[in-house]
Every structure is written in C-alpha cells, then in structure tokens.
Amino acid sequence: EPEVTQTPSHQVTQMGQEVILRCVPISNHLYFYWYRQILGQKVEFLVSFYNNEISEKSEIFDDQFSVERPDGSNFTLKIRSTKLEDSAMYFCATRDTLNTEAFFGQGTRLTVV
Amino acid sequence: SQQGEEDPQALSIQEGENATMNCSYKTSINNLQWYRQNSGRGLVHLILIRSNEREKHSGRLRVTLDTSKKSSSLLITASRAADTASYFCATEYPTDSWGKLQFGAGTQVVVTP
C-alpha cells in the first residue's frame, strides 16, 4: 500500500539553528499538508500546498517557516531559526483530491534544545 | 473553534469488549475522518465518512454520522490489546477550501488482556 514517508524520524537541534523536514508524498497525490502535534496536545494545521504554492496557512506558520517541493517529489518544511517552542511532532499529509482520505506520514519528532 | 471534540477523554476496557467513542462538531462538514495513533507514532487513517453518509464499516470498526446532532461515533467491536491507542476525529469543513483537517483532542483507549 502506498505510504507517505518522512525523514528524519527524530531530529535534535540547537535553538536558532535551521532544520529541514522532508516528506515523500504518495505519488499521484496533489494536495500536501504539514501539521504539528506538541506533546500531549491536539494535532494542529500548519500549511497546505497545491500546484506548487501555499494555498492556506495558519497563524502558527509565520516567517520562520517555509515549504517547497524542489524536485517534484520531496515536499519539505523548513524552520529558519528554531525556538524551544517548536519542539513537536511534525506530520506531513497528502491526498489526491479534496473530500477524500488524508494520509499521514510517521512524523518527525523535532526536539529543540 | 470548529474543531471536533471527542468523548470520553479516556476509556479502559478488557479484551473482547466493545469500545465506543464520540466526536462532536459545531458546523456543517464535508467529511469526518477517524485516525489512530499509537504512543508517539504516526496517524493511521481508519475511516472517512462524508456528510451524506450515515454509517460505514471497516473490519471491526463501525462509524456513524448524525448530521442533525453534529456528532459521529466510532465503535471498535471485540477489542484486542493491539487496539490500545489514541483515537482522533478530524473534520473537513466546506469553508476550508483547501481541505485542512481540524482535529479533536482524542480519546485514549487502553485494552487490557
């Protein structure tokens, strides 16, 4: 069964450093998303991406965050200057059309120290 | 907030028993999706139910949707220890043009042998 693949599974970084989280979507999917889950809290929407541009973003997704799909396969989330409060599990999700199942990757656990 | 809210927050049952959890939401939806998350792991898609559907089944899982009450339930029949996980509902609203999902806080289910 096709699946969404995220790397790395765990990333530890120092405050102020840049991190890039990677996702390989399911191949025929067109809609891409990043969500995050702070430990013990709800899963929160960060950003949606369609047709090579951001279609919607939340208040959390400020100037420190960016997304891109540089080579037509990988979908990346970059955090420019990490803060302690960025520590969370980050999930990539993809779907082929709207109003269908959204499939999530296994997540990247980001720990900022 | 339009987010779905699950109840109960936690559920402890014995193997073989049924587990029922509920999700309520505030406004009309396109669809509602149920996910399972094993401790600290990824989100596994279980079932999607659209606003024009009332019931769906997948193996030992049964999901119902009552749009008049703005609620959905997930029933796990003949539970097993491996069903121990957190279960989340996530709603997609017509006002969210790009298909973002809004998650509830989840129900933590513990199945004891």
PDB file of C-alpha atoms in Angstrom:
ATOM      1  CA  GLU A   1       0.000   0.000   0.000  1.00  0.00           C
ATOM      2  CA  PRO A   2       1.382   3.442  -0.903  1.00  0.00           C
ATOM      3  CA  GLU A   3       2.503   5.492   2.051  1.00  0.00           C
ATOM      4  CA  VAL A   4       3.776   8.909   2.977  1.00  0.00           C
ATOM      5  CA  THR A   5       7.412   8.773   4.036  1.00  0.00           C
ATOM      6  CA  GLN A   6       9.012  11.302   6.361  1.00  0.00           C
ATOM      7  CA  THR A   7      12.659  11.789   7.251  1.00  0.00           C
ATOM      8  CA  PRO A   8      14.284  12.025   9.648  1.00  0.00           C
ATOM      9  CA  SER A   9      12.201  10.244  12.256  1.00  0.00           C
ATOM     10  CA  HIS A  10      13.867  12.239  15.007  1.00  0.00           C
ATOM     11  CA  GLN A  11      15.865  15.466  14.859  1.00  0.00           C
ATOM     12  CA  VAL A  12      17.582  17.207  17.725  1.00  0.00           C
ATOM     13  CA  THR A  13      18.743  20.737  17.043  1.00  0.00           C
ATOM     14  CA  GLN A  14      20.042  23.700  18.949  1.00  0.00           C
ATOM     15  CA  MET A  15      17.921  26.791  19.353  1.00  0.00           C
ATOM     16  CA  GLY A  16      18.493  29.206  16.490  1.00  0.00           C
ATOM     17  CA  GLN A  17      19.524  26.541  14.020  1.00  0.00           C
ATOM     18  CA  GLU A  18      17.724  25.837  10.770  1.00  0.00           C
ATOM     19  CA  VAL A  19      16.033  22.492  10.217  1.00  0.00           C
ATOM     20  CA  ILE A  20      14.543  20.914   7.128  1.00  0.00           C
ATOM     21  CA  LEU A  21      11.968  18.186   7.464  1.00  0.00           C
ATOM     22  CA  ARG A  22      11.350  16.019   4.432  1.00  0.00           C
ATOM     23  CA  CYS A  23       8.325  14.205   3.110  1.00  0.00           C
ATOM     24  CA  VAL A  24       7.803  11.977   0.103  1.00  0.00           C
ATOM     25  CA  PRO A  25       4.106  12.129  -0.772  1.00  0.00           C
ATOM     26  CA  ILE A  26       2.086   9.329  -2.303  1.00  0.00           C
ATOM     27  CA  SER A  27       2.880   9.556  -5.996  1.00  0.00           C
ATOM     28  CA  ASN A  28      -0.421  10.619  -7.559  1.00  0.00           C
ATOM     29  CA  HIS A  29      -1.431  12.962  -4.747  1.00  0.00           C
ATOM     30  CA  LEU A  30      -1.841  16.651  -5.449  1.00  0.00           C
ATOM     31  CA  TYR A  31      -2.606  18.217  -2.072  1.00  0.00           C
ATOM     32  CA  PHE A  32       0.080  18.398   0.580  1.00  0.00           C
ATOM     33  CA  TYR A  33      -0.053  19.488   4.198  1.00  0.00           C
ATOM     34  CA  TRP A  34       2.073  19.942   7.277  1.00  0.00           C
ATOM     35  CA  TYR A  35       0.636  19.543  10.742  1.00  0.00           C
ATOM     36  CA  ARG A  36       2.271  19.518  14.123  1.00  0.00           C
ATOM     37  CA  GLN A  37       1.480  17.985  17.491  1.00  0.00           C
ATOM     38  CA  ILE A  38       3.072  19.380  20.599  1.00  0.00           C
ATOM     39  CA  LEU A  39       3.414  16.654  23.207  1.00  0.00           C
ATOM     40  CA  GLY A  40       0.078  15.969  24.850  1.00  0.00           C
ATOM     41  CA  GLN A  41      -1.805  18.435  22.662  1.00  0.00           C
ATOM     42  CA  LYS A  42      -4.025  18.374  19.587  1.00  0.00           C
ATOM     43  CA  VAL A  43      -2.789  17.963  16.066  1.00  0.00           C
ATOM     44  CA  GLU A  44      -2.642  21.463  14.564  1.00  0.00           C
ATOM     45  CA  PHE A  45      -2.736  22.514  10.938  1.00  0.00           C
ATOM     46  CA  LEU A  46       0.279  24.484   9.701  1.00  0.00           C
ATOM     47  CA  VAL A  47       0.056  24.831   5.926  1.00  0.00           C
ATOM     48  CA  SER A  48      -1.457  23.425   2.766  1.00  0.00           C
ATOM     49  CA  PHE A  49       0.295  23.319  -0.607  1.00  0.00           C
ATOM     50  CA  TYR A  50      -1.218  22.807  -4.035  1.00  0.00           C
ATOM     51  CA  ASN A  51       0.017  23.407  -7.552  1.00  0.00           C
ATOM     52  CA  ASN A  52       3.453  24.397  -6.234  1.00  0.00           C
ATOM     53  CA  GLU A  53       2.278  27.141  -3.979  1.00  0.00           C
ATOM     54  CA  ILE A  54       0.936  27.677  -0.498  1.00  0.00           C
ATOM     55  CA  SER A  55      -2.852  27.557  -0.586  1.00  0.00           C
ATOM     56  CA  GLU A  56      -3.527  28.201   3.073  1.00  0.00           C
ATOM     57  CA  LYS A  57      -1.509  28.717   6.234  1.00  0.00           C
ATOM     58  CA  SER A  58      -2.292  29.024   9.901  1.00  0.00           C
ATOM     59  CA  GLU A  59      -1.223  31.701  12.357  1.00  0.00           C
ATOM     60  CA  ILE A  60       1.485  29.340  13.566  1.00  0.00           C
ATOM     61  CA  PHE A  61       3.095  29.361  10.124  1.00  0.00           C
ATOM     62  CA  ASP A  62       4.975  32.633  10.454  1.00  0.00           C
ATOM     63  CA  ASP A  63       8.006  33.957   8.570  1.00  0.00           C
ATOM     64  CA  GLN A  64      10.256  31.398  10.227  1.00  0.00           C
ATOM     65  CA  PHE A  65       8.520  28.617   8.318  1.00  0.00           C
ATOM     66  CA  SER A  66       8.646  27.839   4.625  1.00  0.00           C
ATOM     67  CA  VAL A  67       7.656  24.946   2.402  1.00  0.00           C
ATOM     68  CA  GLU A  68       8.687  23.869  -1.032  1.00  0.00           C
ATOM     69  CA  ARG A  69       8.639  20.984  -3.439  1.00  0.00           C
ATOM     70  CA  PRO A  70      12.036  21.466  -5.040  1.00  0.00           C
ATOM     71  CA  ASP A  71      12.255  18.428  -7.280  1.00  0.00           C
ATOM     72  CA  GLY A  72       8.660  17.414  -7.863  1.00  0.00           C
ATOM     73  CA  SER A  73       8.846  14.590  -5.360  1.00  0.00           C
ATOM     74  CA  ASN A  74      10.092  15.715  -1.945  1.00  0.00           C
ATOM     75  CA  PHE A  75       7.932  18.145  -0.001  1.00  0.00           C
ATOM     76  CA  THR A  76       9.910  19.998   2.647  1.00  0.00           C
ATOM     77  CA  LEU A  77       9.212  22.115   5.690  1.00  0.00           C
ATOM     78  CA  LYS A  78      11.971  24.477   6.733  1.00  0.00           C
ATOM     79  CA  ILE A  79      12.185  26.237  10.065  1.00  0.00           C
ATOM     80  CA  ARG A  80      14.734  29.009   9.726  1.00  0.00           C
ATOM     81  CA  SER A  81      15.662  29.728  13.319  1.00  0.00           C
ATOM     82  CA  THR A  82      14.251  27.174  15.694  1.00  0.00           C
ATOM     83  CA  LYS A  83      12.835  28.062  19.077  1.00  0.00           C
ATOM     84  CA  LEU A  84      12.269  25.840  22.091  1.00  0.00           C
ATOM     85  CA  GLU A  85       8.523  26.011  21.460  1.00  0.00           C
ATOM     86  CA  ASP A  86       8.989  24.485  18.007  1.00  0.00           C
ATOM     87  CA  SER A  87       9.641  21.153  19.707  1.00  0.00           C
ATOM     88  CA  ALA A  88       6.844  18.902  18.465  1.00  0.00           C
ATOM     89  CA  MET A  89       5.984  16.007  16.201  1.00  0.00           C
ATOM     90  CA  TYR A  90       5.614  17.253  12.635  1.00  0.00           C
ATOM     91  CA  PHE A  91       3.386  15.339  10.272  1.00  0.00           C
ATOM     92  CA  CYS A  92       3.184  15.506   6.530  1.00  0.00           C
ATOM     93  CA  ALA A  93      -0.146  14.541   4.957  1.00  0.00           C
ATOM     94  CA  THR A  94      -1.209  14.110   1.355  1.00  0.00           C
ATOM     95  CA  ARG A  95      -4.387  13.413  -0.554  1.00  0.00           C
ATOM     96  CA  ASP A  96      -5.292  13.043  -4.205  1.00  0.00           C
ATOM     97  CA  THR A  97      -8.376  15.264  -4.180  1.00  0.00           C
ATOM     98  CA  LEU A  98     -10.399  17.203  -1.641  1.00  0.00           C
ATOM     99  CA  ASN A  99     -13.064  15.418   0.389  1.00  0.00           C
ATOM    100  CA  THR A 100     -11.012  12.215   0.373  1.00  0.00           C
ATOM    101  CA  GLU A 101      -8.775  10.411   2.821  1.00  0.00           C
ATOM    102  CA  ALA A 102      -5.741  12.325   4.016  1.00  0.00           C
ATOM    103  CA  PHE A 103      -2.801  10.005   4.589  1.00  0.00           C
ATOM    104  CA  PHE A 104      -0.218  10.934   7.157  1.00  0.00           C
ATOM    105  CA  GLY A 105       3.426  10.025   7.453  1.00  0.00           C
ATOM    106  CA  GLN A 106       5.007   8.583  10.574  1.00  0.00           C
ATOM    107  CA  GLY A 107       6.112  12.026  11.655  1.00  0.00           C
ATOM    108  CA  THR A 108       9.383  13.728  12.557  1.00  0.00           C
ATOM    109  CA  ARG A 109       9.945  14.334  16.220  1.00  0.00           C
ATOM    110  CA  LEU A 110      11.761  17.669  16.482  1.00  0.00           C
ATOM    111  CA  THR A 111      13.490  18.469  19.734  1.00  0.00           C
ATOM    112  CA  VAL A 112      14.956  21.944  20.115  1.00  0.00           C
ATOM    113  CA  VAL A 113      17.480  22.280  22.944  1.00  0.00           C
TER     114      VAL A 113
ATOM    115  CA  SER B   1     -13.439  26.913  17.193  1.00  0.00           C
ATOM    116  CA  GLN B   2     -14.932  24.418  14.771  1.00  0.00           C
ATOM    117  CA  GLN B   3     -12.757  21.571  15.949  1.00  0.00           C
ATOM    118  CA  GLY B   4     -14.332  18.231  16.743  1.00  0.00           C
ATOM    119  CA  GLU B   5     -14.289  17.212  20.353  1.00  0.00           C
ATOM    120  CA  GLU B   6     -14.090  13.605  21.432  1.00  0.00           C
ATOM    121  CA  ASP B   7     -15.518  11.995  24.465  1.00  0.00           C
ATOM    122  CA  PRO B   8     -14.646  10.261  26.611  1.00  0.00           C
ATOM    123  CA  GLN B   9     -11.088  11.542  27.017  1.00  0.00           C
ATOM    124  CA  ALA B  10     -10.039   8.110  28.208  1.00  0.00           C
ATOM    125  CA  LEU B  11     -11.500   4.640  28.057  1.00  0.00           C
ATOM    126  CA  SER B  12     -10.282   1.469  29.722  1.00  0.00           C
ATOM    127  CA  ILE B  13     -11.784  -1.859  28.708  1.00  0.00           C
ATOM    128  CA  GLN B  14     -10.987  -5.546  28.670  1.00  0.00           C
ATOM    129  CA  GLU B  15     -10.186  -7.599  25.620  1.00  0.00           C
ATOM    130  CA  GLY B  16     -13.318  -8.758  23.875  1.00  0.00           C
ATOM    131  CA  GLU B  17     -15.403  -5.787  24.972  1.00  0.00           C
ATOM    132  CA  ASN B  18     -16.630  -3.098  22.598  1.00  0.00           C
ATOM    133  CA  ALA B  19     -15.260   0.435  22.748  1.00  0.00           C
ATOM    134  CA  THR B  20     -17.334   3.424  21.711  1.00  0.00           C
ATOM    135  CA  MET B  21     -16.099   6.965  21.412  1.00  0.00           C
ATOM    136  CA  ASN B  22     -17.871  10.052  20.177  1.00  0.00           C
ATOM    137  CA  CYS B  23     -16.948  13.177  18.301  1.00  0.00           C
ATOM    138  CA  SER B  24     -18.996  16.358  18.195  1.00  0.00           C
ATOM    139  CA  TYR B  25     -18.521  19.333  15.912  1.00  0.00           C
ATOM    140  CA  LYS B  26     -20.106  22.726  15.521  1.00  0.00           C
ATOM    141  CA  THR B  27     -20.992  23.453  11.901  1.00  0.00           C
ATOM    142  CA  SER B  28     -21.732  21.546   8.712  1.00  0.00           C
ATOM    143  CA  ILE B  29     -18.912  19.377   7.429  1.00  0.00           C
ATOM    144  CA  ASN B  30     -17.733  17.888   4.157  1.00  0.00           C
ATOM    145  CA  ASN B  31     -16.429  14.805   5.890  1.00  0.00           C
ATOM    146  CA  LEU B  32     -15.184  13.437   9.156  1.00  0.00           C
ATOM    147  CA  GLN B  33     -12.170  11.140   9.412  1.00  0.00           C
ATOM    148  CA  TRP B  34     -11.049   8.899  12.235  1.00  0.00           C
ATOM    149  CA  TYR B  35      -7.397   8.225  12.956  1.00  0.00           C
ATOM    150  CA  ARG B  36      -5.480   6.023  15.355  1.00  0.00           C
ATOM    151  CA  GLN B  37      -2.184   6.977  16.936  1.00  0.00           C
ATOM    152  CA  ASN B  38      -0.067   4.545  18.868  1.00  0.00           C
ATOM    153  CA  SER B  39       2.011   6.206  21.545  1.00  0.00           C
ATOM    154  CA  GLY B  40       4.328   8.755  19.964  1.00  0.00           C
ATOM    155  CA  ARG B  41       3.838   7.351  16.481  1.00  0.00           C
ATOM    156  CA  GLY B  42       2.162   8.360  13.251  1.00  0.00           C
ATOM    157  CA  LEU B  43      -1.505   8.887  12.466  1.00  0.00           C
ATOM    158  CA  VAL B  44      -3.112   5.890  10.826  1.00  0.00           C
ATOM    159  CA  HIS B  45      -6.216   6.570   8.783  1.00  0.00           C
ATOM    160  CA  LEU B  46      -9.177   4.409   9.811  1.00  0.00           C
ATOM    161  CA  ILE B  47     -12.374   5.577   8.134  1.00  0.00           C
ATOM    162  CA  LEU B  48     -13.711   8.604   6.272  1.00  0.00           C
ATOM    163  CA  ILE B  49     -17.420   9.328   6.365  1.00  0.00           C
ATOM    164  CA  ARG B  50     -18.920  12.031   4.188  1.00  0.00           C
ATOM    165  CA  SER B  51     -21.750  14.340   5.141  1.00  0.00           C
ATOM    166  CA  ASN B  52     -24.258  12.414   3.014  1.00  0.00           C
ATOM    167  CA  GLU B  53     -23.374   9.072   4.625  1.00  0.00           C
ATOM    168  CA  ARG B  54     -24.761   7.702   7.859  1.00  0.00           C
ATOM    169  CA  GLU B  55     -22.716   4.610   8.575  1.00  0.00           C
ATOM    170  CA  LYS B  56     -19.524   2.941   7.381  1.00  0.00           C
ATOM    171  CA  HIS B  57     -17.770  -0.261   8.333  1.00  0.00           C
ATOM    172  CA  SER B  58     -14.207  -1.459   8.080  1.00  0.00           C
ATOM    173  CA  GLY B  59     -13.407  -4.786   9.695  1.00  0.00           C
ATOM    174  CA  ARG B  60     -14.164  -4.433  13.404  1.00  0.00           C
ATOM    175  CA  LEU B  61     -14.724  -0.692  13.085  1.00  0.00           C
ATOM    176  CA  ARG B  62     -18.091   0.972  12.656  1.00  0.00           C
ATOM    177  CA  VAL B  63     -18.516   4.698  12.228  1.00  0.00           C
ATOM    178  CA  THR B  64     -21.807   6.538  12.312  1.00  0.00           C
ATOM    179  CA  LEU B  65     -22.584  10.138  11.480  1.00  0.00           C
ATOM    180  CA  ASP B  66     -25.587  12.090  12.711  1.00  0.00           C
ATOM    181  CA  THR B  67     -25.570  15.448  10.972  1.00  0.00           C
ATOM    182  CA  SER B  68     -28.647  16.645  12.862  1.00  0.00           C
ATOM    183  CA  LYS B  69     -26.770  16.222  16.146  1.00  0.00           C
ATOM    184  CA  LYS B  70     -23.437  17.160  14.586  1.00  0.00           C
ATOM    185  CA  SER B  71     -21.805  14.075  16.008  1.00  0.00           C
ATOM    186  CA  SER B  72     -20.054  10.899  14.978  1.00  0.00           C
ATOM    187  CA  SER B  73     -19.206   7.736  16.840  1.00  0.00           C
ATOM    188  CA  LEU B  74     -16.507   5.141  16.374  1.00  0.00           C
ATOM    189  CA  LEU B  75     -17.220   1.650  17.618  1.00  0.00           C
ATOM    190  CA  ILE B  76     -14.483  -0.956  17.924  1.00  0.00           C
ATOM    191  CA  THR B  77     -16.007  -4.390  18.368  1.00  0.00           C
ATOM    192  CA  ALA B  78     -14.311  -7.308  20.132  1.00  0.00           C
ATOM    193  CA  SER B  79     -11.363  -5.172  21.151  1.00  0.00           C
ATOM    194  CA  ARG B  80      -7.834  -6.534  21.354  1.00  0.00           C
ATOM    195  CA  ALA B  81      -4.784  -5.400  23.300  1.00  0.00           C
ATOM    196  CA  ALA B  82      -3.373  -4.142  19.990  1.00  0.00           C
ATOM    197  CA  ASP B  83      -6.247  -1.630  19.786  1.00  0.00           C
ATOM    198  CA  THR B  84      -4.642   0.287  22.660  1.00  0.00           C
ATOM    199  CA  ALA B  85      -4.024   3.739  21.172  1.00  0.00           C
ATOM    200  CA  SER B  86      -5.361   7.261  20.960  1.00  0.00           C
ATOM    201  CA  TYR B  87      -8.205   7.812  18.531  1.00  0.00           C
ATOM    202  CA  PHE B  88      -8.851  11.163  16.894  1.00  0.00           C
ATOM    203  CA  CYS B  89     -11.621  12.569  14.799  1.00  0.00           C
ATOM    204  CA  ALA B  90     -10.756  15.192  12.214  1.00  0.00           C
ATOM    205  CA  THR B  91     -13.272  17.298  10.363  1.00  0.00           C
ATOM    206  CA  GLU B  92     -13.116  18.961   6.952  1.00  0.00           C
ATOM    207  CA  TYR B  93     -15.395  21.954   6.547  1.00  0.00           C
ATOM    208  CA  PRO B  94     -16.817  23.475   3.341  1.00  0.00           C
ATOM    209  CA  THR B  95     -15.370  26.834   4.412  1.00  0.00           C
ATOM    210  CA  ASP B  96     -11.863  25.370   4.296  1.00  0.00           C
ATOM    211  CA  SER B  97     -11.303  25.445   0.555  1.00  0.00           C
ATOM    212  CA  TRP B  98      -8.014  23.599   0.632  1.00  0.00           C
ATOM    213  CA  GLY B  99      -9.058  20.644   2.701  1.00  0.00           C
ATOM    214  CA  LYS B 100      -7.351  21.263   6.003  1.00  0.00           C
ATOM    215  CA  LEU B 101      -8.447  18.976   8.804  1.00  0.00           C
ATOM    216  CA  GLN B 102      -9.326  20.139  12.292  1.00  0.00           C
ATOM    217  CA  PHE B 103      -8.540  17.583  14.963  1.00  0.00           C
ATOM    218  CA  GLY B 104     -10.113  16.901  18.295  1.00  0.00           C
ATOM    219  CA  ALA B 105      -8.164  16.181  21.460  1.00  0.00           C
ATOM    220  CA  GLY B 106      -8.605  12.442  21.108  1.00  0.00           C
ATOM    221  CA  THR B 107      -9.771   9.503  23.181  1.00  0.00           C
ATOM    222  CA  GLN B 108      -7.103   7.392  24.836  1.00  0.00           C
ATOM    223  CA  VAL B 109      -8.162   3.748  24.762  1.00  0.00           C
ATOM    224  CA  VAL B 110      -6.489   1.098  26.876  1.00  0.00           C
ATOM    225  CA  VAL B 111      -7.418  -2.525  26.267  1.00  0.00           C
ATOM    226  CA  THR B 112      -6.245  -4.915  28.944  1.00  0.00           C
ATOM    227  CA  PRO B 113      -5.818  -8.640  28.276  1.00  0.00           C
TER     228      PRO B 113
END
